[in-house]
Short mmCIF file of C-alpha atoms in Angstrom, two decimals:
data_model
loop_
_atom_site.label_atom_id
_atom_site.label_comp_id
_atom_site.label_asym_id
_atom_site.label_seq_id
_atom_site.Cartn_x
_atom_site.Cartn_y
_atom_site.Cartn_z
CA MET A 1 -3.86 22.64 230.52
CA GLU A 2 -1.87 22.32 233.69
CA VAL A 3 0.30 25.24 234.64
CA ASP A 4 3.49 24.38 236.47
CA ARG A 5 3.81 26.46 239.60
CA GLU A 6 6.97 26.56 241.62
CA ASP A 7 5.58 25.23 244.86
CA GLY A 8 3.67 22.44 243.18
CA ARG A 9 0.21 23.91 243.44
CA SER A 10 -2.30 23.68 240.66
CA GLN A 11 -3.69 26.91 239.24
CA ASN A 12 -6.77 26.74 241.43
CA GLN A 13 -5.08 25.95 244.70
CA LEU A 14 -4.73 28.46 247.46
CA ARG A 15 -1.85 28.45 249.87
CA PRO A 16 -2.40 27.09 253.37
CA LEU A 17 -4.48 29.52 255.41
CA ALA A 18 -4.03 30.22 259.08
CA CYS A 19 -5.90 32.70 261.19
CA SER A 20 -5.91 33.48 264.87
CA ARG A 21 -7.92 36.07 266.73
CA ASN A 22 -7.47 37.97 269.98
CA ILE A 23 -3.71 37.87 270.01
CA LEU A 24 -3.04 41.37 271.34
CA HIS A 25 -3.97 42.47 274.83
CA ARG A 26 -4.44 46.21 274.51
CA ALA A 27 -6.30 46.29 271.21
CA HIS A 28 -10.06 45.86 271.31
CA GLY A 29 -9.91 43.37 268.49
CA SER A 30 -6.97 41.75 266.76
CA ALA A 31 -6.34 39.06 264.20
CA SER A 32 -3.44 37.56 262.38
CA TRP A 33 -3.95 36.13 258.90
CA SER A 34 -1.46 34.16 256.88
CA GLN A 35 -1.67 32.77 253.38
CA GLY A 36 1.45 30.74 252.85
CA ASP A 37 4.33 33.02 253.79
CA THR A 38 2.37 36.26 253.57
CA LYS A 39 1.42 37.26 257.07
CA VAL A 40 -0.54 40.31 258.20
CA LEU A 41 -1.49 41.47 261.68
CA ALA A 42 -4.59 43.65 262.13
CA ALA A 43 -5.75 45.50 265.24
CA VAL A 44 -8.97 47.39 265.82
CA TYR A 45 -9.66 50.13 268.33
CA GLY A 46 -13.08 51.56 268.59
CA PRO A 47 -15.48 53.06 268.51
CA LYS A 48 -13.82 56.21 269.83
CA ALA A 49 -15.66 59.46 270.26
CA GLY A 50 -15.60 62.06 267.53
CA THR A 51 -14.96 61.92 263.82
CA LYS A 52 -12.20 63.38 261.71
CA LYS A 53 -12.52 66.78 260.11
CA ASN A 54 -13.98 66.02 256.70
CA GLU A 55 -16.08 63.07 257.75
CA ASN A 56 -19.82 62.93 258.07
CA PRO A 57 -20.76 63.15 261.76
CA GLU A 58 -24.04 61.37 261.19
CA LYS A 59 -22.26 58.13 260.49
CA ALA A 60 -19.47 56.16 262.09
CA CYS A 61 -16.09 56.72 260.50
CA ILE A 62 -13.45 54.09 259.79
CA GLU A 63 -9.81 55.06 259.84
CA VAL A 64 -7.14 52.77 258.44
CA ILE A 65 -3.43 52.94 259.20
CA TRP A 66 -1.14 50.74 257.14
CA LYS A 67 2.29 49.98 258.53
CA PRO A 68 4.77 48.45 256.10
CA LYS A 69 7.39 45.99 257.25
CA THR A 70 10.29 48.35 256.71
CA GLY A 71 10.85 51.74 255.19
CA GLN A 72 8.94 54.97 255.05
CA ILE A 73 5.24 55.33 254.44
CA GLY A 74 4.69 56.32 250.85
CA LYS A 75 2.00 56.55 248.23
CA LEU A 76 1.51 52.83 247.94
CA GLU A 77 0.66 52.57 251.62
CA LYS A 78 -1.74 55.49 251.34
CA GLU A 79 -3.44 53.80 248.41
CA TYR A 80 -3.85 50.58 250.37
CA GLU A 81 -5.29 52.54 253.28
CA MET A 82 -7.86 54.15 251.01
CA ILE A 83 -8.91 50.86 249.37
CA LEU A 84 -9.21 49.17 252.73
CA LYS A 85 -11.21 52.05 254.16
CA ARG A 86 -13.72 52.02 251.33
CA THR A 87 -14.07 48.24 251.50
CA LEU A 88 -14.64 48.22 255.24
CA GLN A 89 -17.07 51.13 255.03
CA SER A 90 -19.28 49.08 252.76
CA ILE A 91 -19.47 46.09 255.06
CA CYS A 92 -19.84 47.84 258.40
CA ILE A 93 -23.16 49.20 259.56
CA LEU A 94 -22.21 52.83 259.91
CA THR A 95 -25.48 54.15 261.26
CA VAL A 96 -25.31 52.24 264.53
CA ASN A 97 -22.73 54.44 266.28
CA PRO A 98 -22.80 57.87 264.67
CA ASN A 99 -20.05 60.39 265.33
CA THR A 100 -17.47 57.80 266.29
CA THR A 101 -14.20 56.64 264.78
CA THR A 102 -13.08 53.05 264.54
CA SER A 103 -9.37 52.65 263.85
CA VAL A 104 -8.01 49.68 261.98
CA ILE A 105 -4.25 49.26 262.05
CA ILE A 106 -2.57 46.86 259.65
CA GLN A 107 0.99 45.69 260.21
CA VAL A 108 2.71 43.78 257.43
CA VAL A 109 4.75 41.01 258.99
CA ASN A 110 5.81 39.34 255.78
CA ASP A 111 4.97 40.00 252.15
CA ASP A 112 5.04 37.04 249.80
CA GLY A 113 2.38 37.99 247.29
CA ALA A 114 -1.35 38.74 247.64
CA LEU A 115 -0.69 41.28 250.39
CA LEU A 116 -3.79 43.43 250.05
CA PRO A 117 -6.23 40.49 250.05
CA SER A 118 -4.57 39.10 253.17
CA ALA A 119 -4.85 42.50 254.81
CA ILE A 120 -8.54 42.77 253.97
CA ASN A 121 -9.19 39.31 255.38
CA ALA A 122 -7.21 40.10 258.52
CA ALA A 123 -9.03 43.42 259.01
CA CYS A 124 -12.38 41.69 258.66
CA MET A 125 -11.49 39.11 261.31
CA ALA A 126 -10.18 41.81 263.62
CA LEU A 127 -13.45 43.72 263.28
CA VAL A 128 -15.33 40.56 264.22
CA ASP A 129 -13.05 40.13 267.23
CA ALA A 130 -13.73 43.69 268.32
CA GLY A 131 -17.47 43.29 267.94
CA ILE A 132 -18.01 46.08 265.44
CA PRO A 133 -21.48 45.72 263.89
CA MET A 134 -21.26 44.49 260.30
CA ARG A 135 -23.74 43.57 257.63
CA HIS A 136 -21.76 40.60 256.40
CA LEU A 137 -18.11 39.65 256.16
CA ALA A 138 -15.84 40.10 253.21
CA VAL A 139 -13.43 37.62 251.72
CA SER A 140 -10.68 38.67 249.42
CA ILE A 141 -8.67 36.83 246.80
CA CYS A 142 -6.03 37.62 244.23
CA CYS A 143 -6.36 36.28 240.71
CA CYS A 144 -3.77 36.81 238.08
CA VAL A 145 -3.47 36.38 234.37
CA PRO A 146 -0.15 35.01 233.21
CA ARG A 147 1.32 35.78 229.84
CA SER A 148 0.31 32.36 228.58
CA GLY A 149 -2.08 30.00 230.18
CA LEU A 150 -5.10 30.12 232.41
CA VAL A 151 -5.91 32.29 235.39
CA ILE A 152 -3.95 31.53 238.56
CA LEU A 153 -5.18 32.06 242.11
CA ASP A 154 -3.22 33.34 245.11
CA PRO A 155 0.21 34.03 243.61
CA THR A 156 3.46 34.24 245.53
CA LYS A 157 5.63 37.31 245.16
CA LEU A 158 7.75 35.77 242.44
CA GLU A 159 4.69 34.71 240.47
CA GLU A 160 3.10 38.14 240.89
CA GLN A 161 6.12 39.83 239.38
CA ASN A 162 5.98 37.66 236.27
CA MET A 163 2.32 38.16 235.58
CA LYS A 164 0.80 40.11 232.74
CA ALA A 165 -1.96 41.42 235.00
CA PHE A 166 -3.58 40.64 238.31
CA ALA A 167 -6.71 41.60 240.15
CA TYR A 168 -7.55 41.82 243.84
CA LEU A 169 -11.20 40.96 244.35
CA VAL A 170 -13.35 41.24 247.43
CA PHE A 171 -16.62 39.37 247.68
CA PRO A 172 -19.26 39.44 250.40
CA ASN A 173 -19.42 36.46 252.67
CA SER A 174 -22.64 34.52 252.51
CA VAL A 175 -25.00 34.41 255.46
CA HIS A 176 -25.94 30.83 256.25
CA SER A 177 -28.61 29.38 258.44
CA VAL A 178 -29.02 32.48 260.57
CA LEU A 179 -31.87 33.92 258.54
CA PRO A 180 -34.88 31.60 258.27
CA GLU A 181 -35.48 32.40 254.63
CA GLY A 182 -32.10 31.22 253.42
CA SER A 183 -29.31 33.35 252.07
CA LEU A 184 -29.78 37.00 251.24
CA SER A 185 -30.49 37.97 247.70
CA VAL A 186 -30.38 41.24 245.92
CA GLN A 187 -32.74 41.54 242.98
CA GLY A 188 -33.06 37.84 242.58
CA GLU A 189 -29.33 37.07 242.58
CA PRO A 190 -27.64 35.65 245.64
CA ILE A 191 -25.55 38.22 247.44
CA GLU A 192 -22.30 36.33 246.89
CA ASN A 193 -22.37 37.23 243.24
CA GLY A 194 -21.71 40.86 244.02
CA VAL A 195 -18.23 42.33 244.04
CA ILE A 196 -17.36 44.76 246.81
CA THR A 197 -13.96 45.82 245.58
CA SER A 198 -11.87 45.12 242.54
CA VAL A 199 -8.38 46.49 242.00
CA THR A 200 -6.56 45.55 238.85
CA HIS A 201 -2.99 46.05 237.77
CA GLY A 202 -1.76 45.53 234.27
CA VAL A 203 -3.59 44.89 231.05
CA MET A 204 -6.10 42.09 230.69
CA SER A 205 -8.91 41.44 228.25
CA VAL A 206 -12.56 41.69 229.30
CA ASP A 207 -12.98 37.92 228.97
CA ASP A 208 -9.99 37.34 231.19
CA TYR A 209 -11.48 39.68 233.77
CA PHE A 210 -14.79 37.86 233.84
CA PHE A 211 -12.92 34.59 234.11
CA CYS A 212 -11.03 35.99 237.08
CA LEU A 213 -14.31 37.05 238.67
CA GLU A 214 -15.73 33.59 238.26
CA ARG A 215 -12.66 31.90 239.70
CA GLY A 216 -12.54 34.40 242.50
CA ARG A 217 -16.15 33.73 243.35
CA ALA A 218 -15.55 29.99 243.56
CA ALA A 219 -12.51 30.57 245.74
CA SER A 220 -14.40 32.96 247.99
CA THR A 221 -16.81 30.19 248.89
CA LYS A 222 -13.85 28.14 250.12
CA LEU A 223 -12.55 31.09 252.07
CA SER A 224 -16.01 31.71 253.58
CA ASP A 225 -16.10 28.11 254.76
CA PHE A 226 -12.68 28.50 256.32
CA LEU A 227 -13.75 31.72 258.05
CA ARG A 228 -16.92 30.16 259.36
CA ARG A 229 -15.13 27.12 260.74
CA ASN A 230 -12.47 29.30 262.31
CA LEU A 231 -14.97 31.63 263.96
CA GLN A 232 -17.19 28.85 265.23
CA HIS A 233 -14.25 26.87 266.56
CA GLN A 234 -12.81 29.79 268.43
CA SER A 235 -16.10 31.01 269.80
CA THR A 236 -16.81 27.64 271.40
CA ASP A 237 -13.36 27.69 273.00
CA SER A 238 -13.44 31.08 274.65
CA SER A 239 -16.26 31.54 277.07
CA LYS A 240 -15.35 34.97 278.37
CA ALA A 241 -18.31 37.26 278.73
CA GLY A 242 -18.35 40.53 276.81
CA MET B 1 9.30 34.19 274.29
CA VAL B 2 11.40 34.77 271.21
CA THR B 3 10.01 33.56 267.89
CA TYR B 4 11.72 33.66 264.51
CA ARG B 5 10.14 33.73 261.11
CA GLU B 6 12.98 34.21 258.73
CA ASP B 7 16.44 35.70 258.63
CA GLY B 8 16.65 39.03 260.31
CA SER B 9 13.20 39.12 261.84
CA SER B 10 12.22 38.34 265.39
CA GLU B 11 9.19 38.66 267.59
CA VAL B 12 9.48 38.97 271.35
CA GLN B 13 6.73 38.42 273.88
CA LEU B 14 7.54 39.72 277.36
CA GLY B 15 4.43 39.19 279.46
CA GLN B 16 1.80 41.20 277.61
CA THR B 17 4.27 43.27 275.65
CA ARG B 18 4.89 42.20 272.08
CA VAL B 19 7.60 43.69 269.87
CA MET B 20 8.77 42.79 266.37
CA GLY B 21 12.25 43.54 265.07
CA ILE B 22 13.26 43.54 261.40
CA VAL B 23 16.81 43.93 260.12
CA THR B 24 17.62 44.89 256.53
CA ALA B 25 20.80 46.05 254.90
CA GLN B 26 21.72 48.16 251.93
CA LEU B 27 24.91 49.07 250.17
CA VAL B 28 25.63 52.78 250.48
CA GLN B 29 28.47 55.21 250.41
CA PRO B 30 30.11 55.65 253.81
CA TYR B 31 30.47 58.91 255.72
CA ARG B 32 33.46 60.95 254.63
CA ASP B 33 35.10 60.94 258.02
CA ARG B 34 34.62 57.20 258.47
CA PRO B 35 35.38 55.59 255.16
CA LYS B 36 36.06 52.14 256.57
CA GLU B 37 33.03 51.68 258.77
CA GLY B 38 29.55 50.50 258.00
CA MET B 39 26.43 52.15 259.38
CA LEU B 40 23.87 51.06 261.91
CA SER B 41 20.55 52.85 262.24
CA ILE B 42 17.55 52.12 264.42
CA PHE B 43 14.00 53.14 263.59
CA THR B 44 11.36 52.73 266.25
CA GLU B 45 7.71 52.69 265.29
CA PHE B 46 5.25 53.12 268.08
CA SER B 47 2.38 51.66 266.14
CA PRO B 48 -1.10 52.84 267.16
CA MET B 49 -1.82 49.12 267.35
CA ALA B 50 0.02 48.89 270.64
CA ASP B 51 -1.79 51.49 272.66
CA PRO B 52 -4.76 53.71 271.96
CA SER B 53 -2.75 56.74 273.02
CA PHE B 54 -0.05 56.25 270.38
CA GLU B 55 -0.55 58.57 267.46
CA PRO B 56 0.63 57.70 263.96
CA GLY B 57 3.14 59.96 262.28
CA ARG B 58 6.23 61.47 263.82
CA PRO B 59 7.71 59.48 266.71
CA GLY B 60 7.01 61.07 270.09
CA GLU B 61 9.61 61.55 272.78
CA LEU B 62 9.12 58.08 274.22
CA ALA B 63 9.85 56.51 270.87
CA VAL B 64 12.91 58.65 270.35
CA GLU B 65 14.21 57.86 273.85
CA LEU B 66 13.73 54.14 273.27
CA GLY B 67 15.56 54.34 269.97
CA ARG B 68 18.42 56.24 271.57
CA ILE B 69 18.80 53.79 274.45
CA ILE B 70 19.02 50.84 272.11
CA ASP B 71 21.28 52.71 269.74
CA ARG B 72 23.67 53.64 272.52
CA GLY B 73 23.75 50.09 273.75
CA LEU B 74 24.65 48.73 270.32
CA ARG B 75 26.77 51.40 268.72
CA GLU B 76 28.92 52.82 271.46
CA SER B 77 29.63 49.53 273.13
CA ARG B 78 30.71 48.25 269.74
CA ALA B 79 28.45 45.24 270.00
CA VAL B 80 28.08 45.10 266.23
CA ASP B 81 31.38 45.23 264.39
CA THR B 82 30.95 48.02 261.88
CA GLU B 83 34.37 47.58 260.31
CA SER B 84 33.42 44.18 259.00
CA LEU B 85 30.59 45.86 257.11
CA CYS B 86 33.02 47.69 254.87
CA ILE B 87 33.36 46.25 251.39
CA LEU B 88 35.30 48.91 249.55
CA ALA B 89 36.75 51.68 251.69
CA GLY B 90 35.33 55.03 250.81
CA LYS B 91 32.91 53.64 248.24
CA PHE B 92 30.66 50.84 249.43
CA VAL B 93 29.67 49.82 252.91
CA TRP B 94 26.66 48.02 254.33
CA ALA B 95 24.13 50.19 256.12
CA VAL B 96 22.23 47.99 258.52
CA ARG B 97 18.77 49.23 259.38
CA ILE B 98 16.84 47.88 262.36
CA ASP B 99 13.09 48.54 262.38
CA ILE B 100 11.36 48.00 265.69
CA HIS B 101 7.59 47.68 265.59
CA ILE B 102 5.77 47.81 268.88
CA LEU B 103 2.72 45.60 268.52
CA ASP B 104 1.34 45.46 272.06
CA ASN B 105 2.16 47.76 274.95
CA GLY B 106 2.11 45.81 278.19
CA GLY B 107 4.84 47.92 279.74
CA ASN B 108 8.64 47.94 279.65
CA LEU B 109 8.95 48.50 275.92
CA VAL B 110 12.66 49.28 276.19
CA ASP B 111 13.71 45.84 277.35
CA ALA B 112 11.51 43.99 274.91
CA ALA B 113 12.60 46.17 271.99
CA ASN B 114 16.24 45.67 272.92
CA ILE B 115 15.85 41.89 272.95
CA ALA B 116 13.99 42.03 269.62
CA ALA B 117 16.76 44.10 268.07
CA LEU B 118 19.48 41.75 269.33
CA ALA B 119 17.62 38.64 268.27
CA ALA B 120 17.01 40.02 264.79
CA LEU B 121 20.66 41.05 264.44
CA LEU B 122 21.87 37.61 265.41
CA THR B 123 19.77 35.87 262.80
CA PHE B 124 20.26 38.41 260.03
CA ARG B 125 22.27 37.26 257.05
CA ARG B 126 23.74 39.66 254.57
CA PRO B 127 24.50 38.61 251.01
CA GLU B 128 28.08 37.85 250.26
CA CYS B 129 29.79 40.20 247.89
CA SER B 130 33.11 40.25 246.19
CA LEU B 131 35.13 42.78 244.33
CA GLY B 132 35.32 42.43 240.62
CA GLY B 133 35.31 44.44 237.51
CA GLU B 134 38.28 45.69 235.64
CA ASP B 135 40.24 47.39 238.38
CA GLY B 136 38.68 45.65 241.34
CA GLN B 137 36.47 48.65 242.06
CA GLU B 138 33.13 47.07 241.27
CA VAL B 139 31.14 45.25 243.91
CA ILE B 140 29.25 42.15 242.88
CA VAL B 141 26.50 41.11 245.26
CA HIS B 142 25.87 37.38 245.16
CA PRO B 143 22.25 36.30 245.50
CA PRO B 144 21.52 33.92 248.38
CA GLU B 145 20.88 30.98 246.06
CA ILE B 146 24.39 31.10 244.66
CA ARG B 147 26.39 31.85 247.76
CA GLU B 148 25.43 31.41 251.36
CA PRO B 149 24.81 34.77 253.03
CA LEU B 150 26.97 35.75 256.00
CA PRO B 151 25.99 36.60 259.54
CA LEU B 152 26.91 39.88 261.20
CA MET B 153 29.79 40.00 263.64
CA VAL B 154 28.27 40.60 267.03
CA HIS B 155 30.82 40.73 269.81
CA HIS B 156 28.56 40.77 272.82
CA LEU B 157 24.92 41.25 273.66
CA PRO B 158 24.00 44.38 275.61
CA ILE B 159 20.78 43.67 277.50
CA ALA B 160 18.64 46.50 278.80
CA ILE B 161 17.01 46.04 282.19
CA THR B 162 14.53 48.61 283.43
CA PHE B 163 13.78 49.37 287.04
CA GLY B 164 10.90 51.32 288.49
CA PHE B 165 11.10 53.29 291.73
CA PHE B 166 8.28 53.92 294.15
CA SER B 167 9.44 56.30 296.81
CA ASN B 168 6.30 56.18 298.98
CA GLU B 169 6.65 52.52 299.78
CA SER B 170 10.39 52.44 299.18
CA ILE B 171 10.04 49.71 296.61
CA LEU B 172 12.25 48.85 293.67
CA LEU B 173 10.63 46.94 290.81
CA ILE B 174 12.23 45.19 287.92
CA ASP B 175 10.44 44.97 284.55
CA PRO B 176 7.36 47.16 285.23
CA THR B 177 4.06 46.48 283.49
CA HIS B 178 2.20 49.39 282.01
CA ASN B 179 -0.07 49.76 285.02
CA GLU B 180 2.98 49.99 287.23
CA GLU B 181 4.61 52.42 284.83
CA ALA B 182 1.65 54.74 285.12
CA VAL B 183 2.04 55.12 288.87
CA MET B 184 5.76 54.82 289.46
CA ASN B 185 7.83 57.80 290.49
CA GLY B 186 11.04 57.18 288.63
CA ARG B 187 12.63 54.78 286.20
CA MET B 188 16.12 53.72 285.30
CA THR B 189 17.33 51.61 282.41
CA THR B 190 20.70 49.92 282.64
CA THR B 191 22.26 48.19 279.66
CA VAL B 192 24.70 45.53 280.73
CA ASN B 193 26.15 42.50 279.04
CA ALA B 194 26.88 39.02 280.29
CA ASN B 195 30.54 39.84 280.91
CA GLY B 196 29.54 42.34 283.55
CA ASP B 197 30.33 45.43 281.47
CA ILE B 198 27.99 48.35 281.82
CA CYS B 199 27.15 49.57 278.35
CA ALA B 200 24.75 52.37 279.21
CA ILE B 201 22.66 53.76 282.03
CA GLN B 202 19.69 55.97 281.44
CA LYS B 203 17.88 57.68 284.23
CA GLY B 204 15.83 60.55 282.94
CA GLY B 205 14.12 62.60 285.60
CA GLY B 206 11.70 61.23 288.12
CA GLU B 207 12.37 60.69 291.79
CA GLY B 208 15.94 60.95 293.00
CA VAL B 209 17.46 57.73 294.34
CA PRO B 210 20.48 57.25 296.58
CA GLN B 211 23.71 55.91 295.17
CA ARG B 212 23.46 52.69 297.15
CA VAL B 213 20.26 51.86 295.30
CA ILE B 214 21.90 52.43 291.95
CA MET B 215 24.64 49.96 292.84
CA GLN B 216 22.02 47.46 293.93
CA CYS B 217 20.25 47.86 290.61
CA LEU B 218 23.45 47.31 288.68
CA GLN B 219 24.18 44.10 290.51
CA LEU B 220 20.69 42.82 289.88
CA ALA B 221 20.93 43.81 286.25
CA THR B 222 24.16 41.91 285.75
CA SER B 223 22.68 38.69 287.08
CA LYS B 224 19.55 39.09 284.97
CA ALA B 225 21.56 39.87 281.87
CA ALA B 226 23.37 36.56 282.07
CA SER B 227 20.17 34.55 282.07
CA ILE B 228 18.53 36.59 279.30
CA THR B 229 21.66 36.31 277.14
CA LYS B 230 21.51 32.56 277.50
CA GLN B 231 17.86 32.48 276.50
CA ILE B 232 18.48 34.58 273.41
CA LYS B 233 21.39 32.40 272.37
CA ASP B 234 19.36 29.23 272.82
CA ALA B 235 16.58 30.62 270.66
CA VAL B 236 19.07 31.62 267.96
CA GLU B 237 20.63 28.13 268.08
CA ALA B 238 17.26 26.50 267.64
CA PHE B 239 16.46 28.78 264.72
CA ASN B 240 19.77 28.08 263.03
CA THR B 241 19.31 24.33 263.22
CA GLU B 242 15.78 24.73 261.91
CA ARG B 243 17.07 26.80 259.01
CA ALA B 244 19.74 24.26 258.18
CA LEU B 245 17.15 21.50 258.15
CA ARG B 246 14.87 23.56 255.95
CA LYS B 247 17.58 23.93 253.37
CA ILE B 248 17.88 20.19 253.08
CA LYS B 249 14.29 19.28 252.45
CA ARG B 250 12.54 21.74 250.19
CA HIS B 251 9.35 20.01 249.08
CA PRO B 252 6.12 21.57 250.35
CA THR B 253 4.57 19.24 252.89
CA SER B 254 1.33 21.05 253.44
CA THR B 255 -1.64 20.95 251.14
CA GLY B 256 -3.51 23.96 249.96
CA VAL B 257 -7.20 24.49 249.42
CA ASP B 258 -8.52 23.18 246.11
CA VAL B 259 -11.08 25.18 244.19
CA ARG B 260 -12.81 23.41 241.33
CA GLU B 261 -14.59 24.81 238.36
CA LYS B 262 -17.91 22.97 238.69
CA GLN B 263 -20.32 24.83 240.87
CA ASN B 264 -21.82 21.87 242.64
CA GLN B 265 -18.77 19.86 243.52
CA TYR B 266 -16.41 21.24 246.03
CA THR B 267 -13.54 19.08 247.09
CA CYS B 268 -11.95 20.61 250.07
CA ASN B 269 -8.56 19.63 251.38
CA ILE B 270 -8.50 20.97 254.86
CA PRO B 271 -5.79 23.59 254.89
CA VAL B 272 -2.92 22.63 257.13
CA SER B 273 -1.66 25.41 259.31
CA LEU B 274 1.85 26.65 259.04
CA GLU B 275 3.10 25.24 262.32
CA HIS B 276 5.84 23.01 261.04
CA PHE B 277 7.29 25.55 258.63
CA LYS B 278 8.18 28.05 261.25
CA SER B 279 10.34 27.41 264.22
CA LYS B 280 8.54 28.16 267.41
CA THR B 281 11.22 28.31 269.98
CA GLU B 282 9.67 28.22 273.39
CA VAL B 283 11.89 30.56 275.27
CA VAL B 284 9.87 32.19 277.97
CA ILE B 285 11.24 35.27 279.60
CA THR B 286 9.12 35.37 282.71
CA ARG B 287 8.13 38.69 284.08
CA THR B 288 9.76 38.79 287.45
CA ARG B 289 8.00 40.83 289.98
CA LYS B 290 10.60 41.15 292.64
CA HIS B 291 10.24 43.80 295.23
CA TYR B 292 13.41 44.96 296.78
CA PRO B 293 13.15 47.09 299.90
CA LEU B 294 14.66 50.44 299.25
CA ASN B 295 16.12 52.12 302.24
CA MET B 296 15.34 55.68 301.42
CA ALA B 297 16.07 56.96 304.87
CA ALA B 298 19.73 57.63 304.58
#
């Protein structure tokens, strides 16, 4: 059953992706990520000495600052900061630089749906640009369940507002051809099947949720390919040392 | 370089400094002593993204000073016509809010932020509204799809030009970078427009400079302002034509990434980047590094 979307995409099509790294001069790492009209700018500074008050000094600490496009910082921004912090904590290797703080600053340039997934993707690319040690990358996607019909990927703002429920999912990026024994697996399952973060809004049935997960997983492979191509392409261009 | 993304948002690149300006508007009740005027407010955000020494939270004194300089340039010189923002005297006026986000601190944030604010104001469109209701006291805001939104009335463009003074070598610098800012002895920001009017001068502390030098700065500023005004106007022109063209053809011309159900078959349409959707106006504001000999010995 084909769902008619306003911009002519099918239900499984993502919007055009664009990503560029190293766009800011002062920040140690920076990246800009856009999915369609949603655009997010991420900057990374770190590691800096010392950790915040309530943080464990035996590990590195990640601090996230979310800057909305306009208006005051409220609870929604604080919630995004917390989700982003927990997600990034699980992909970074925190034991490498203990007692340090890495700051990730997210600036929303334009919000046209799927804002948090774009921010997570941008933050991940910025961390790569800054050279922060990570276990693997994370790719993030938004799946939503409309009132009638099948699950839709990567909604625009208008579509998001008309949905019954939607879920932001973050999957680990697969490690290819670097390890001699193939991709990593955890307890027999390939690592891509795991879910790092899942944030849902609205009411959806359990079946719908598993369907979303499956779709999200398929989409994350596409996103991983895009990330890999982007990183390889840019790393062959820039030959600056360090 | 001034880039536009959509109505009311601009991004300025001045050397290594990068600033983003966003303009939004809201219908509010006017101040009691000015029932026929709209409101203009400027919020500056020194994002910790721009410089490791910027702290999040309350704006520090640099941010407040920057906001005040831009505010003075726009409000007191009556660059933006606030009376045209009035819809219903005493009840409804437009409150225009300018948010300035500093993304990268390469020095001379004041000038870049000023250009960003002006550029965003010039491309901002507010929805058209009309009076309706039973006694003509209700305001109906028309969505942009029904009626074309209107631009703001901007009479002139006040451009801020910052100078740095080095008394040891008797040098006067225009548009200092952040390394130069760290070692200079004094600074002065003059806001002038292309007509030669001085809108504001700000010299806060630092080394004292003779009057002759101030006059020299003003003359330099006036000539620079003319060229920068032209560049801003060209960029706005280009954006407006781009917007008009976009309204004509609305079909999406870029393909997205296809994700299929079957695990072993992946058709992949290479995602096309967004280049042709956005107007990239190549207006380069070159960082001039002119050294003018300062005769400090009176």
